[in-house]
XYZ file of C-alpha atoms in Angstrom:
381
model
C 0.000 0.000 0.000
C 2.882 2.342 0.761
C 4.406 1.596 -2.652
C 1.143 2.428 -4.434
C 0.602 5.615 -2.467
C 4.159 6.729 -3.189
C 3.208 6.616 -6.880
C -0.398 7.814 -6.788
C -0.793 9.824 -3.612
C -3.049 9.422 -0.615
C -6.162 7.260 -1.068
C -5.054 5.881 -4.425
C -5.414 2.311 -3.114
C -7.826 0.471 -0.831
C -8.299 -3.065 0.343
C -11.524 -4.459 -1.084
C -13.911 -7.394 -1.040
C -13.409 -10.566 0.934
C -10.468 -9.409 3.035
C -12.467 -6.398 4.304
C -15.629 -8.458 4.774
C -13.908 -11.201 6.741
C -11.851 -8.768 8.824
C -15.066 -7.041 9.909
C -16.603 -10.414 10.796
C -13.493 -11.539 12.672
C -13.066 -14.459 10.288
C -9.811 -15.694 8.710
C -8.570 -13.755 5.683
C -7.086 -15.828 2.859
C -6.659 -13.668 -0.221
C -5.944 -9.948 -0.051
C -7.292 -7.892 -2.945
C -6.468 -4.235 -3.483
C -8.271 -1.746 -5.724
C -6.355 1.234 -7.060
C -6.805 4.354 -9.133
C -3.453 3.633 -10.762
C -3.407 2.096 -14.235
C -1.741 -1.326 -14.522
C 1.391 0.270 -16.004
C 1.683 2.713 -13.108
C 0.972 -0.087 -10.633
C 3.853 -2.139 -12.039
C 6.134 0.889 -11.946
C 5.181 1.632 -8.342
C 5.850 -1.909 -7.195
C 9.179 -2.172 -8.957
C 10.279 1.196 -7.607
C 9.686 -0.202 -4.113
C 11.624 -3.381 -4.891
C 8.537 -5.578 -5.006
C 7.855 -8.243 -7.599
C 5.075 -7.357 -10.089
C 3.416 -10.053 -12.197
C 1.068 -8.885 -15.020
C -1.510 -11.616 -14.405
C -4.424 -9.854 -16.135
C -3.434 -6.396 -17.265
C -6.143 -6.305 -19.949
C -8.655 -6.376 -17.080
C -6.509 -4.157 -14.889
C -4.986 -6.804 -12.637
C -1.390 -7.011 -11.466
C -0.199 -9.451 -8.801
C 2.315 -8.085 -6.325
C 4.485 -10.470 -4.332
C 5.668 -9.286 -0.932
C 7.234 -11.549 1.651
C 6.403 -14.513 -0.563
C 2.675 -13.700 -0.441
C 0.596 -12.621 -3.467
C -1.588 -9.502 -3.433
C -3.956 -8.999 -6.362
C -4.131 -5.323 -7.348
C -6.807 -4.207 -9.809
C -7.415 -0.802 -11.358
C -10.865 0.673 -10.671
C -13.228 -0.358 -13.460
C -16.628 0.184 -14.952
C -18.369 -2.221 -17.325
C -18.635 -1.176 -20.956
C -20.163 -4.391 -22.305
C -21.217 -7.728 -20.782
C -22.499 -10.998 -22.236
C -23.406 -12.977 -19.129
C -19.991 -14.617 -18.861
C -17.346 -11.909 -19.169
C -17.168 -8.138 -19.357
C -15.392 -5.533 -21.429
C -14.201 -2.916 -18.948
C -12.877 0.616 -18.964
C -10.629 1.989 -16.235
C -11.894 4.734 -13.954
C -10.769 6.724 -10.938
C -14.229 6.771 -9.356
C -14.643 4.485 -6.331
C -18.443 4.584 -6.671
C -18.272 3.359 -10.281
C -16.050 0.478 -9.224
C -18.393 -0.439 -6.377
C -21.451 -0.290 -8.634
C -20.170 -3.150 -10.814
C -19.600 -5.525 -7.893
C -22.007 -8.328 -7.060
C -23.200 -7.859 -3.460
C -23.117 -5.013 -0.981
C -21.085 -6.981 1.541
C -18.406 -7.500 -1.142
C -18.332 -3.793 -2.109
C -16.631 -2.610 1.072
C -13.243 -0.914 0.973
C -10.669 -0.010 3.617
C -7.666 2.259 3.251
C -4.213 1.610 4.671
C -5.136 3.249 7.977
C -8.091 0.909 8.381
C -10.790 3.494 7.648
C -13.838 1.831 6.119
C -15.473 3.050 2.897
C -18.955 1.943 1.790
C -19.636 3.549 -1.622
C -22.976 1.768 -2.173
C -24.275 2.884 1.206
C -25.639 -0.597 1.922
C -22.642 -2.871 2.286
C -21.902 -2.461 5.986
C -25.566 -2.671 7.004
C -25.996 -5.817 4.895
C -22.899 -7.401 6.384
C -23.873 -6.684 9.984
C -27.398 -7.989 9.330
C -25.961 -11.015 7.494
C -27.924 -10.171 4.327
C -26.683 -11.070 0.848
C -28.148 -8.365 -1.393
C -27.175 -7.529 -4.949
C -25.705 -4.103 -5.639
C -28.346 -2.121 -7.523
C -30.733 -4.054 -9.769
C -30.338 -7.796 -9.139
C -31.451 -8.719 -12.662
C -28.858 -6.449 -14.233
C -26.097 -7.832 -12.002
C -27.096 -11.361 -13.010
C -27.229 -10.589 -16.723
C -23.688 -9.236 -16.427
C -22.482 -12.632 -15.201
C -24.842 -15.552 -14.646
C -22.384 -17.148 -12.220
C -23.669 -14.590 -9.732
C -26.750 -16.778 -9.337
C -24.638 -19.502 -7.748
C -22.599 -16.919 -5.857
C -25.828 -15.571 -4.335
C -26.532 -18.955 -2.758
C -22.878 -19.595 -1.919
C -22.464 -16.306 -0.063
C -25.718 -16.860 1.775
C -24.444 -20.272 2.888
C -21.228 -18.720 4.235
C -22.358 -15.309 5.466
C -26.151 -15.066 5.348
C -28.645 -15.560 8.136
C -32.370 -16.123 7.974
C -34.448 -15.888 4.820
C -32.726 -15.116 1.529
C -33.276 -11.664 0.013
C -36.575 -11.950 -1.858
C -35.618 -9.688 -4.764
C -32.341 -11.516 -5.307
C -34.020 -14.907 -5.041
C -36.661 -13.942 -7.606
C -33.980 -12.651 -9.988
C -32.043 -15.904 -9.643
C -35.177 -17.926 -10.330
C -36.013 -15.877 -13.409
C -32.477 -15.893 -14.782
C -31.573 -19.501 -14.034
C -31.486 -20.615 -17.666
C -28.502 -18.325 -18.139
C -26.444 -20.801 -16.125
C -26.355 -22.979 -19.251
C -24.077 -20.400 -20.864
C -21.339 -20.836 -18.270
C -18.382 -23.163 -18.497
C -18.652 -26.386 -16.505
C -15.458 -25.529 -14.626
C -16.887 -22.266 -13.283
C -20.115 -23.973 -12.230
C -18.454 -26.897 -10.450
C -15.955 -24.645 -8.647
C -18.770 -22.462 -7.309
C -20.906 -25.469 -6.387
C -18.118 -27.090 -4.372
C -17.396 -23.813 -2.574
C -21.067 -23.631 -1.602
C -21.079 -27.227 -0.355
C -17.991 -26.532 1.781
C -19.914 -23.993 3.891
C -20.486 -24.936 7.543
C -24.184 -25.564 6.847
C -25.183 -25.355 3.177
C -28.623 -26.926 3.712
C -30.763 -23.749 3.712
C -29.015 -22.447 0.591
C -29.343 -25.787 -1.226
C -33.018 -26.014 -0.264
C -33.579 -22.505 -1.638
C -31.703 -23.418 -4.823
C -33.957 -26.424 -5.251
C -37.151 -24.440 -4.692
C -36.027 -21.770 -7.156
C -35.232 -24.341 -9.866
C -31.546 -23.393 -9.814
C -30.325 -26.745 -8.530
C -32.116 -28.530 -11.361
C -30.253 -26.355 -13.869
C -26.793 -27.316 -12.643
C -27.604 -30.737 -11.193
C -30.726 -32.181 -12.829
C -29.859 -35.618 -11.422
C -30.219 -34.387 -7.815
C -32.265 -36.663 -5.577
C -34.450 -35.851 -2.563
C -32.293 -34.129 0.057
C -32.899 -36.410 3.052
C -29.506 -38.128 2.780
C -27.752 -34.826 2.081
C -29.415 -33.120 5.040
C -28.270 -35.858 7.420
C -24.799 -36.186 5.933
C -23.992 -32.479 6.392
C -23.820 -33.122 10.140
C -21.216 -35.861 9.605
C -18.712 -34.264 7.228
C -17.553 -30.907 5.895
C -16.101 -32.490 2.757
C -17.764 -30.851 -0.280
C -17.137 -33.830 -2.610
C -18.799 -36.255 -0.207
C -21.656 -33.814 0.318
C -22.068 -33.635 -3.458
C -22.268 -37.434 -3.582
C -25.245 -37.323 -1.219
C -27.141 -35.177 -3.717
C -26.681 -37.807 -6.437
C -28.285 -41.216 -6.949
C -26.372 -44.336 -5.930
C -25.707 -45.254 -9.536
C -22.014 -45.239 -10.548
C -22.822 -44.663 -14.221
C -24.981 -41.624 -13.512
C -22.428 -40.272 -11.039
C -19.626 -40.737 -13.559
C -21.625 -38.876 -16.213
C -22.315 -35.989 -13.803
C -18.655 -35.720 -12.809
C -17.581 -35.654 -16.445
C -20.181 -33.040 -17.346
C -19.030 -30.844 -14.464
C -15.419 -31.325 -15.579
C -14.328 -32.410 -12.126
C -10.762 -33.584 -11.671
C -10.038 -37.269 -12.246
C -9.476 -37.734 -8.508
C -12.809 -36.112 -7.656
C -14.645 -38.107 -10.323
C -13.148 -41.411 -9.198
C -13.976 -40.651 -5.592
C -17.579 -39.764 -6.397
C -18.041 -42.957 -8.388
C -16.478 -45.082 -5.635
C -18.719 -43.440 -3.028
C -21.912 -44.303 -4.939
C -23.347 -46.694 -2.365
C -23.829 -47.109 1.364
C -22.129 -49.295 3.957
C -24.482 -50.300 6.766
C -23.167 -49.270 10.214
C -24.188 -52.741 11.453
C -21.655 -54.538 9.220
C -19.688 -57.361 10.885
C -15.936 -56.662 11.229
C -14.920 -59.571 8.991
C -17.208 -58.356 6.216
C -16.071 -54.771 6.793
C -12.407 -55.735 6.365
C -13.272 -57.445 3.081
C -14.995 -54.261 1.886
C -12.048 -52.106 2.935
C -9.658 -54.390 1.061
C -11.703 -54.339 -2.130
C -12.890 -50.716 -2.052
C -9.945 -48.989 -0.424
C -10.072 -47.088 2.847
C -11.284 -43.783 1.384
C -14.188 -45.300 -0.557
C -15.154 -47.477 2.403
C -15.094 -44.444 4.704
C -17.213 -42.445 2.266
C -19.789 -45.204 1.909
C -19.846 -45.717 5.665
C -20.516 -42.007 6.176
C -23.398 -42.238 3.707
C -24.663 -45.325 5.553
C -24.522 -43.492 8.878
C -26.476 -40.612 7.346
C -29.111 -43.047 6.107
C -29.336 -44.723 9.560
C -28.428 -42.034 12.112
C -29.960 -44.059 14.954
C -27.372 -46.873 14.642
C -24.168 -46.813 16.696
C -21.180 -46.970 14.355
C -18.150 -46.033 16.475
C -16.558 -49.499 16.271
C -16.827 -49.562 12.485
C -15.454 -46.017 12.254
C -12.398 -47.021 14.280
C -11.906 -50.085 12.093
C -12.078 -47.964 8.951
C -9.500 -45.553 10.366
C -7.096 -47.999 11.991
C -7.059 -51.204 9.942
C -4.540 -51.304 7.116
C -5.358 -53.856 4.419
C -2.514 -56.388 3.977
C -0.912 -57.048 0.633
C -1.701 -60.243 -1.246
C 0.851 -62.672 0.221
C 1.451 -64.713 -2.967
C 2.241 -63.957 -6.580
C 3.010 -65.472 -9.942
C 6.478 -66.542 -8.799
C 4.910 -68.825 -6.167
C 2.802 -70.529 -8.847
C 5.835 -70.839 -11.115
C 7.586 -72.820 -8.374
C 4.596 -75.165 -8.449
C 5.102 -75.673 -12.183
C 2.290 -73.370 -13.374
C 3.256 -71.728 -16.653
C 2.701 -67.940 -16.872
C -0.579 -67.141 -18.597
C -4.336 -66.913 -18.029
C -4.275 -69.845 -15.599
C -1.950 -67.896 -13.299
C -4.442 -65.029 -13.124
C -7.354 -67.367 -12.403
C -5.481 -69.147 -9.613
C -4.364 -65.921 -7.965
C -7.916 -64.610 -8.122
C -9.253 -67.819 -6.548
C -6.592 -67.626 -3.846
C -7.408 -63.996 -3.112
C -11.138 -64.750 -2.807
C -10.494 -67.580 -0.326
C -7.950 -65.508 1.617
C -10.406 -62.627 1.975
C -13.261 -64.960 2.957
C -11.000 -66.455 5.659
C -10.380 -62.925 7.037
C -6.800 -62.561 5.782
C -4.959 -65.363 7.628
C -1.233 -64.785 8.095
C -0.106 -68.330 7.231
C -1.036 -71.443 5.258
C -0.570 -69.672 1.938
C 1.500 -72.288 0.136
C -0.810 -75.123 1.128
C -3.863 -73.205 -0.094
C -2.112 -72.301 -3.352
C -0.976 -75.891 -3.935
C -4.496 -77.173 -3.394
C -5.938 -74.664 -5.850
C -3.298 -75.454 -8.449
C -3.976 -79.195 -8.099
C -7.746 -78.749 -8.363
C -7.690 -76.694 -11.591
C -6.237 -78.314 -14.687
């Protein structure tokens, strides 16, 4: 901030958005964004003059990333929208704080603070909204949404994280009316916003409102009745597992959803593996077999879903087993069959599979492997 003010004078730069919002709420601050009257070129010059690293991460939109003490600070020139298409905007730079605030999504995100800590609220509604825990669009909600349809999902996401009580009626109506615009957005933007929403401490009221407004059906038409989701929220904060509870227990459908949302391979594989429920009443021997075949993560996910489906059943013993038991490695291999005279080939695979099935059914005994393998080899031509 000192570097920017040395170039542009007093009040040429202010902290803005989430860092101001969270500081006022006493919540952790992750990213620090700064708005400035300086153009990107002057911002870069100011940073370099102060010996700070300047990275032109988005100069066409006015953004320069400063690096100080190994930490990034995103600095953006004040802007006003010239043209929007529901996904991106053509902007022009300005020196007017009110113009910059007017293009932001919600009042609680249009708060600024200067280097001394003095708060600025150009819209006149941001601080009141924040203190009342209201998520309200800046200006006309329908116009804000038409500028970028992702703001529909952001409306529900910010309510899940910062809102309290009923959702703003005007904003909710605008989201309902504009929901078809979500089809114009990239899958990556939609899935990122959806997972952020599901990571909120309690996303249930926001998800219920999304469903009632027809927004959930636009982004997740496969969504099932929320009973499992509602119960599972109390058991985990993991957004991927919470997403799984909104989907049917059909691996093919889940796989198709994950691919449509362009989730990462790891997220997709986890969702598919979690498509099912493990009963909390499962016997330990059967549970160990499931853990071995599914893997610990998938077993834990299915067990969590099973606990959500049957919240009245005590599951502490099974939880400990899932956390503490490490599946052993298969104690035999092709070399053991070769010593018995079995030629490498399809028969080797069949015998190892038969051995593994028996070994699992016997609850993973630590000895007797060669005898069991010899018997299997002798019984199959």
